[in-house]
């Protein structure tokens, strides 16, 4: 007989198991890196080739590095949220069978929490050796400027609370995923609620307080509020972009993608919620480097250029994770509706139309939001640097590169998942039982 813990681990299938464990392990390792840096004393003085990179060694810039690491976990958490929803159809059938057998809504939530929480705990524990491997890589000096992580400090006792917090978050996501049937449109074509106005109002108030903007706390608040505004704006951007596409659709794939988003933009918008923050980073980096090259001394350029390039690389990786999260959501949507789509294909619509609509849906949600974030980041930084006229080329570079890498990320993610989409529209899915 299979033990209960193994039954819980494999209940959602091996695909979901791998995604949840991978996402939680990566989140745990990043949080442990952030904890290692956060625990450095303010008097830590090792800097240069035998110490740390300047932005990590300096107490004034260290909180920004920790915040950046925390923000890097957001795309992975969104991927976890989508991975938990894999196998929606089988999960709905199992939940309905348990309800018939007498299970209450509370029982189902506890089952979901235990199922995903145990998987997330495994990922959290595997994140510790992953952090050790990451630590070995970050101990190497980068470009003669020092290492990114201290060799004489670590997360210490924070290791186990971090792993437990990741498992608790997984349990919360698991409990929420059993709250109701998945794959059904609940928005009914209704425009998403403008919750993004709340952090935007706080952002406007903060912008009027000059004394806050020049402080470390003010800068952190600015970044958090801007990230939250763009994240909450994602469903609205998806809804508006899909509405424009539906009105001008010239192909069946465009009509399918647009109608699907107009009917229910919330889940897709949440899957790509971090794309705006990634766009901000990709927009700021070229303007920042251009301004630094033109105005700063050689020592300042060496101090800041390497971290800026590193931030850009991290943003590219995050964008790939976001595209993968959105592709997982879109593929799951296709699998839930495979009978309807298989019927559509059986009537003569090419199967490529379905996969093309999936790619278009990914592009509709990701590219406009990322480009909007890039515009806000590049223009905003140029205004703060009082050099908007002289930064036109850098702003255009930021916008173009953001659009290009967003399109590329969506193409790669949907290409990997295309075989599952084609299987979902096969004639064997026409059966009614």
Coordinates of C-alpha atoms in Angstrom, one line a residue:
X1 CA 0.0 0.0 0.0
X2 CA 1.3 3.5 -0.9
X3 CA 2.0 5.6 2.2
X4 CA -0.2 8.7 2.7
X5 CA 2.7 11.2 2.3
X6 CA 3.6 9.7 -1.1
X7 CA -0.1 9.8 -2.1
X8 CA -0.2 13.5 -1.2
X9 CA 2.9 14.2 -3.1
X10 CA 1.7 12.5 -6.3
X11 CA -1.9 13.5 -6.1
X12 CA -1.5 16.3 -8.6
X13 CA 0.6 14.4 -11.1
X14 CA 4.3 14.4 -11.7
X15 CA 4.2 17.5 -13.9
X16 CA 2.7 19.6 -11.1
X17 CA 5.0 18.0 -8.6
X18 CA 8.1 19.0 -10.6
X19 CA 6.9 22.6 -11.1
X20 CA 5.9 23.2 -7.5
X21 CA 9.1 21.7 -6.1
X22 CA 11.3 23.6 -8.6
X23 CA 9.6 26.9 -7.9
X24 CA 9.7 26.6 -4.1
X25 CA 13.3 25.5 -4.1
X26 CA 14.3 28.5 -6.2
X27 CA 12.3 30.8 -4.0
X28 CA 13.9 29.4 -0.9
X29 CA 17.5 29.7 -2.3
X30 CA 16.9 33.4 -3.2
X31 CA 15.4 34.2 0.2
X32 CA 18.4 32.6 1.9
X33 CA 20.7 34.7 -0.2
X34 CA 18.7 37.8 0.8
X35 CA 18.9 36.7 4.5
X36 CA 22.7 36.3 4.2
X37 CA 23.1 39.8 2.9
X38 CA 20.5 41.3 5.3
X39 CA 22.4 39.8 8.4
X40 CA 25.6 41.6 7.5
X41 CA 26.5 44.1 10.2
X42 CA 26.5 47.8 9.2
X43 CA 30.2 47.8 10.1
X44 CA 31.1 45.1 7.5
X45 CA 34.1 46.6 5.7
X46 CA 35.3 43.9 3.3
X47 CA 35.2 45.4 -0.2
X48 CA 37.0 45.0 -3.5
X49 CA 38.6 41.9 -5.0
X50 CA 39.1 40.2 -1.6
X51 CA 35.6 41.2 -0.3
X52 CA 32.2 42.2 -1.7
X53 CA 30.9 44.2 -4.6
X54 CA 30.4 47.8 -3.5
X55 CA 26.6 47.8 -3.6
X56 CA 26.5 44.8 -1.2
X57 CA 29.3 46.0 1.0
X58 CA 27.9 49.5 1.5
X59 CA 25.2 49.7 4.2
X60 CA 23.4 52.4 2.3
X61 CA 22.8 50.4 -0.9
X62 CA 22.5 46.9 0.8
X63 CA 18.7 47.2 1.5
X64 CA 18.2 47.8 -2.3
X65 CA 20.0 44.6 -3.1
X66 CA 17.8 42.7 -0.5
X67 CA 14.7 44.3 -2.0
X68 CA 15.8 43.2 -5.5
X69 CA 16.2 39.6 -4.4
X70 CA 12.8 39.7 -2.8
X71 CA 11.2 41.0 -6.0
X72 CA 13.0 38.3 -8.0
X73 CA 10.9 35.7 -6.0
X74 CA 7.6 37.2 -7.3
X75 CA 7.7 35.6 -10.8
X76 CA 8.5 32.3 -9.2
X77 CA 5.6 32.6 -6.8
X78 CA 3.3 33.4 -9.7
X79 CA 4.6 30.3 -11.4
X80 CA 3.9 28.3 -8.3
X81 CA 0.3 29.7 -8.3
X82 CA -0.2 28.5 -11.9
X83 CA 1.5 25.1 -11.3
X84 CA -0.9 24.3 -8.5
X85 CA -3.8 24.7 -10.9
X86 CA -2.5 22.1 -13.3
X87 CA -4.9 19.2 -13.7
X88 CA -7.9 21.3 -13.0
X89 CA -10.4 18.9 -14.6
X90 CA -9.2 15.8 -12.7
X91 CA -9.1 17.9 -9.5
X92 CA -12.7 19.1 -10.0
X93 CA -13.9 15.5 -10.5
X94 CA -12.1 14.4 -7.4
X95 CA -13.5 17.2 -5.4
X96 CA -17.0 16.5 -6.6
X97 CA -16.6 12.8 -5.7
X98 CA -15.5 13.7 -2.2
X99 CA -18.4 16.1 -1.8
X100 CA -20.8 13.3 -2.8
X101 CA -19.0 11.1 -0.2
X102 CA -19.7 13.8 2.5
X103 CA -16.6 16.0 2.4
X104 CA -17.3 19.6 3.4
X105 CA -15.7 22.7 1.8
X106 CA -13.4 22.9 4.8
X107 CA -12.3 19.3 4.3
X108 CA -11.4 20.0 0.7
X109 CA -9.4 23.1 1.6
X110 CA -7.5 21.2 4.2
X111 CA -6.8 18.4 1.7
X112 CA -5.5 21.0 -0.8
X113 CA -3.4 22.7 1.8
X114 CA -1.8 19.4 2.9
X115 CA -1.3 18.3 -0.7
X116 CA 0.5 21.4 -1.9
X117 CA 2.0 22.3 1.5
X118 CA 3.9 19.0 1.6
X119 CA 5.2 19.4 -1.9
X120 CA 6.2 23.0 -1.1
X121 CA 8.0 21.8 2.0
X122 CA 10.0 19.3 0.0
X123 CA 10.9 22.2 -2.4
X124 CA 11.8 24.4 0.6
X125 CA 14.1 21.8 2.0
X126 CA 15.7 21.2 -1.4
X127 CA 16.2 24.9 -1.6
X128 CA 18.9 24.7 1.1
X129 CA 21.4 22.6 -1.0
X130 CA 20.4 24.8 -4.0
X131 CA 21.4 27.8 -1.9
X132 CA 24.8 26.2 -1.1
X133 CA 25.4 25.7 -4.9
X134 CA 24.3 29.3 -5.5
X135 CA 26.6 30.5 -2.7
X136 CA 29.6 28.8 -4.3
X137 CA 28.9 30.6 -7.6
X138 CA 28.3 34.0 -5.9
X139 CA 31.5 33.7 -3.8
X140 CA 33.6 34.1 -7.0
X141 CA 34.8 37.7 -7.7
X142 CA 33.0 39.3 -10.6
X143 CA 35.0 41.5 -12.9
X144 CA 37.6 42.2 -10.3
X145 CA 35.1 44.1 -8.2
X146 CA 34.5 41.5 -5.5
X147 CA 32.0 38.8 -4.7
X148 CA 28.2 39.1 -4.5
X149 CA 27.9 37.1 -1.3
X150 CA 30.1 37.1 1.8
X151 CA 32.1 33.9 2.5
X152 CA 32.0 34.4 6.3
X153 CA 28.2 35.0 6.7
X154 CA 25.0 33.1 5.9
X155 CA 21.3 33.0 6.8
X156 CA 22.0 31.2 10.1
X157 CA 18.9 30.3 12.0
X158 CA 16.8 32.0 9.4
X159 CA 17.2 28.9 7.2
X160 CA 14.4 26.9 8.8
X161 CA 11.9 29.8 9.2
X162 CA 12.4 30.6 5.5
X163 CA 11.7 27.0 4.5
X164 CA 8.7 26.8 6.7
X165 CA 7.3 30.1 5.4
X166 CA 7.6 28.8 1.8
X167 CA 5.8 25.6 2.8
X168 CA 3.1 27.7 4.5
X169 CA 2.7 29.8 1.4
X170 CA 2.3 26.6 -0.7
X171 CA -0.4 25.4 1.8
X172 CA -2.2 28.7 1.4
X173 CA -2.1 28.4 -2.4
X174 CA -3.3 24.8 -2.2
X175 CA -6.2 25.7 0.1
X176 CA -7.2 28.6 -2.2
X177 CA -7.1 26.4 -5.3
X178 CA -9.8 24.2 -3.9
X179 CA -12.2 27.0 -3.2
X180 CA -14.1 26.6 -6.4
X181 CA -14.1 25.0 -9.8
X182 CA -11.3 26.1 -12.1
X183 CA -11.4 26.8 -15.8
X184 CA -14.8 28.5 -15.7
X185 CA -15.2 32.1 -16.7
X186 CA -16.3 34.1 -13.7
X187 CA -15.8 37.6 -15.0
X188 CA -18.4 37.4 -17.7
X189 CA -16.7 40.0 -19.9
X190 CA -16.8 42.5 -17.0
X191 CA -14.0 45.1 -16.9
X192 CA -11.6 44.3 -14.1
X193 CA -11.9 46.4 -11.0
X194 CA -9.4 49.3 -10.7
X195 CA -7.7 48.2 -7.6
X196 CA -4.4 49.6 -9.0
X197 CA -5.7 53.1 -8.3
X198 CA -5.1 52.6 -4.6
X199 CA -1.3 52.1 -4.8
X200 CA -1.2 54.7 -7.6
X201 CA -2.7 57.3 -5.2
X202 CA -0.2 56.4 -2.6
X203 CA 2.5 56.8 -5.2
X204 CA 1.3 60.2 -6.2
X205 CA 1.3 61.3 -2.5
X206 CA 4.8 60.0 -2.1
X207 CA 6.0 61.8 -5.2
X208 CA 4.9 65.1 -3.7
X209 CA 7.0 64.6 -0.5
X210 CA 10.5 65.5 -1.7
X211 CA 12.0 64.7 1.7
X212 CA 10.8 61.1 1.5
X213 CA 12.1 60.6 -2.1
X214 CA 15.7 61.3 -1.0
X215 CA 15.6 58.9 1.9
X216 CA 16.3 55.1 1.7
X217 CA 12.8 54.4 3.1
X218 CA 11.2 56.6 0.5
X219 CA 13.0 54.9 -2.4
X220 CA 12.0 51.4 -1.1
X221 CA 8.4 52.6 -0.8
X222 CA 8.5 54.1 -4.3
X223 CA 9.7 50.8 -5.8
X224 CA 7.2 48.7 -3.9
X225 CA 4.2 51.0 -4.7
X226 CA 5.2 51.1 -8.4
X227 CA 5.5 47.3 -8.6
X228 CA 2.2 46.9 -6.8
X229 CA 0.5 49.4 -9.2
X230 CA 1.7 47.6 -12.3
X231 CA 0.9 44.2 -10.9
X232 CA -2.7 45.2 -10.1
X233 CA -3.0 46.9 -13.5
X234 CA -2.2 43.7 -15.4
X235 CA -5.8 42.3 -15.8
X236 CA -6.9 45.8 -17.0
X237 CA -4.2 46.0 -19.6
X238 CA -5.0 42.4 -20.7
X239 CA -8.7 43.3 -21.0
X240 CA -8.1 46.5 -23.0
X241 CA -5.5 44.9 -25.3
X242 CA -7.8 42.0 -26.0
X243 CA -10.7 44.3 -26.7
X244 CA -8.7 46.2 -29.3
X245 CA -7.6 42.9 -30.9
X246 CA -11.2 41.5 -31.0
X247 CA -12.4 44.6 -32.7
X248 CA -9.8 44.3 -35.4
X249 CA -9.3 40.5 -35.5
X250 CA -8.4 39.2 -39.0
X251 CA -7.9 35.6 -38.1
X252 CA -9.5 32.8 -36.1
X253 CA -6.5 32.6 -33.7
X254 CA -6.7 36.3 -32.9
X255 CA -10.4 36.0 -32.3
X256 CA -10.0 33.0 -30.0
X257 CA -7.2 34.7 -28.0
X258 CA -9.0 38.0 -27.7
X259 CA -12.4 36.6 -26.7
X260 CA -10.8 34.3 -24.1
X261 CA -9.1 37.3 -22.5
X262 CA -12.2 39.6 -22.7
X263 CA -14.3 36.9 -21.1
X264 CA -11.9 36.4 -18.1
X265 CA -8.8 38.6 -18.0
X266 CA -8.1 38.0 -14.3
X267 CA -6.2 34.7 -14.3
X268 CA -4.0 35.6 -17.2
X269 CA -3.3 39.0 -15.8
X270 CA -2.3 37.6 -12.5
X271 CA 0.0 35.1 -14.2
X272 CA 1.9 38.0 -15.9
X273 CA 1.5 40.4 -13.0
X274 CA 5.3 40.8 -12.6
X275 CA 5.9 41.7 -16.3
X276 CA 5.4 45.4 -15.5
X277 CA 8.1 45.5 -12.9
X278 CA 10.5 43.6 -15.2
X279 CA 9.7 46.2 -17.9
X280 CA 10.6 49.0 -15.4
X281 CA 14.0 47.4 -14.8
X282 CA 14.7 46.9 -18.5
X283 CA 13.7 50.5 -19.1
X284 CA 15.8 52.0 -16.3
X285 CA 19.0 50.1 -17.0
X286 CA 20.0 51.7 -20.4
X287 CA 19.0 55.2 -19.2
X288 CA 21.0 54.7 -16.0
X289 CA 24.1 53.3 -17.8
X290 CA 23.9 56.1 -20.4
X291 CA 23.6 58.8 -17.7
X292 CA 26.4 57.2 -15.7
X293 CA 28.7 57.0 -18.8
X294 CA 28.2 60.6 -19.7
X295 CA 28.4 62.2 -16.2
X296 CA 30.1 60.0 -13.6
X297 CA 33.7 59.6 -12.9
X298 CA 35.5 56.4 -13.8
X299 CA 35.4 55.1 -10.3
X300 CA 31.6 55.6 -10.1
X301 CA 31.1 53.8 -13.4
X302 CA 33.0 50.8 -12.2
X303 CA 31.0 50.8 -9.0
X304 CA 27.5 51.0 -10.6
X305 CA 27.7 49.5 -14.1
X306 CA 28.2 45.9 -13.0
X307 CA 25.2 45.9 -10.6
X308 CA 23.1 47.5 -13.4
X309 CA 24.0 44.9 -15.9
X310 CA 23.3 42.2 -13.3
X311 CA 19.9 43.7 -12.7
X312 CA 19.2 43.6 -16.4
X313 CA 20.2 39.9 -16.7
X314 CA 18.0 39.1 -13.7
X315 CA 15.1 40.9 -15.4
X316 CA 15.5 38.8 -18.5
X317 CA 15.5 35.6 -16.5
X318 CA 12.4 36.8 -14.6
X319 CA 10.7 37.6 -17.9
X320 CA 11.3 34.0 -19.1
X321 CA 9.7 32.7 -15.8
X322 CA 6.7 35.0 -16.3
X323 CA 6.2 33.8 -19.9
X324 CA 6.5 30.2 -18.7
X325 CA 3.9 30.9 -16.0
X326 CA 1.5 32.5 -18.5
X327 CA 2.1 29.6 -21.0
X328 CA 1.3 27.1 -18.2
X329 CA -1.9 29.0 -17.5
X330 CA -2.9 29.1 -21.1
X331 CA -2.1 25.4 -21.7
X332 CA -4.2 24.5 -18.6
X333 CA -7.1 26.6 -20.0
X334 CA -6.8 24.6 -23.3
X335 CA -6.8 21.3 -21.4
X336 CA -9.8 22.2 -19.4
X337 CA -11.7 23.1 -22.6
X338 CA -10.3 20.3 -24.7
X339 CA -13.6 18.8 -25.6
X340 CA -14.9 22.1 -27.1
X341 CA -11.6 22.8 -28.9
X342 CA -11.4 19.2 -30.2
X343 CA -14.9 19.7 -31.6
X344 CA -13.8 22.9 -33.2
X345 CA -10.8 21.1 -34.9
X346 CA -13.0 18.3 -36.0
X347 CA -15.2 20.7 -37.9
X348 CA -12.3 21.7 -40.0
X349 CA -10.4 24.4 -38.1
X350 CA -6.6 23.7 -38.2
X351 CA -5.0 22.6 -34.9
X352 CA -2.4 25.3 -35.4
X353 CA -5.1 27.9 -34.9
X354 CA -5.4 26.8 -31.2
X355 CA -1.6 26.9 -30.6
X356 CA -1.4 30.2 -32.4
X357 CA -4.2 31.6 -30.2
X358 CA -2.3 30.5 -27.1
X359 CA 0.8 32.4 -28.3
X360 CA -1.2 35.5 -29.1
X361 CA -2.8 35.3 -25.6
X362 CA 0.6 35.2 -24.0
X363 CA 1.8 38.1 -26.1
X364 CA -1.3 40.2 -25.4
X365 CA -0.9 39.9 -21.7
X366 CA 2.9 40.2 -21.5
X367 CA 4.1 42.7 -24.1
X368 CA 1.8 45.7 -23.5
X369 CA 2.4 45.5 -19.7
X370 CA 6.1 45.1 -20.1
X371 CA 6.4 48.0 -22.6
X372 CA 4.3 50.2 -20.3
X373 CA 6.6 49.4 -17.4
X374 CA 9.6 50.1 -19.6
X375 CA 8.1 53.5 -20.6
X376 CA 7.4 54.4 -17.0
X377 CA 10.9 53.3 -15.8
X378 CA 12.9 54.9 -18.6
X379 CA 11.0 58.2 -18.8
X380 CA 10.6 58.4 -15.0
X381 CA 14.4 57.9 -14.4
X382 CA 15.3 60.4 -17.1
X383 CA 13.0 63.0 -15.5
X384 CA 14.5 62.4 -12.1
X385 CA 18.0 62.7 -13.6
X386 CA 16.8 66.0 -15.3
X387 CA 18.0 64.7 -18.7
X388 CA 14.9 63.6 -20.6
X389 CA 16.0 65.4 -23.8
X390 CA 19.4 63.8 -23.7
X391 CA 18.1 60.3 -22.9
X392 CA 15.9 59.8 -26.0
X393 CA 18.1 57.2 -27.5
X394 CA 18.4 55.2 -24.3
X395 CA 14.6 55.4 -23.8
X396 CA 14.0 54.0 -27.2
X397 CA 16.6 51.2 -26.6
X398 CA 14.8 50.3 -23.4
X399 CA 11.4 50.2 -25.1
X400 CA 12.7 48.2 -28.1
X401 CA 14.7 45.7 -26.1
X402 CA 11.7 45.2 -23.7
X403 CA 9.3 44.5 -26.5
X404 CA 11.8 42.2 -28.3
X405 CA 12.7 40.0 -25.3
X406 CA 9.0 39.8 -24.3
X407 CA 8.0 38.5 -27.7
X408 CA 11.0 36.1 -27.7
X409 CA 10.1 34.8 -24.2
X410 CA 6.5 34.2 -25.2
X411 CA 7.5 32.3 -28.3
X412 CA 9.9 30.1 -26.4
X413 CA 7.5 29.3 -23.6
X414 CA 4.6 28.4 -25.9
X415 CA 6.8 26.4 -28.3
X416 CA 7.9 24.2 -25.4
X417 CA 4.3 23.5 -24.4
X418 CA 2.9 23.2 -27.9
X419 CA 2.9 19.3 -27.9
X420 CA 0.4 19.3 -25.0
X421 CA -1.8 21.7 -26.8
X422 CA -1.9 19.6 -29.9
X423 CA -2.7 16.5 -27.9
X424 CA -5.6 18.3 -26.2
X425 CA -7.4 18.9 -29.5
X426 CA -7.0 15.4 -30.8
X427 CA -10.1 13.4 -31.8
X428 CA -9.9 11.2 -28.7
X429 CA -11.1 14.2 -26.7
X430 CA -14.4 14.2 -28.5
X431 CA -15.8 11.6 -26.2
X432 CA -18.5 12.7 -23.7
X433 CA -17.8 10.3 -20.9

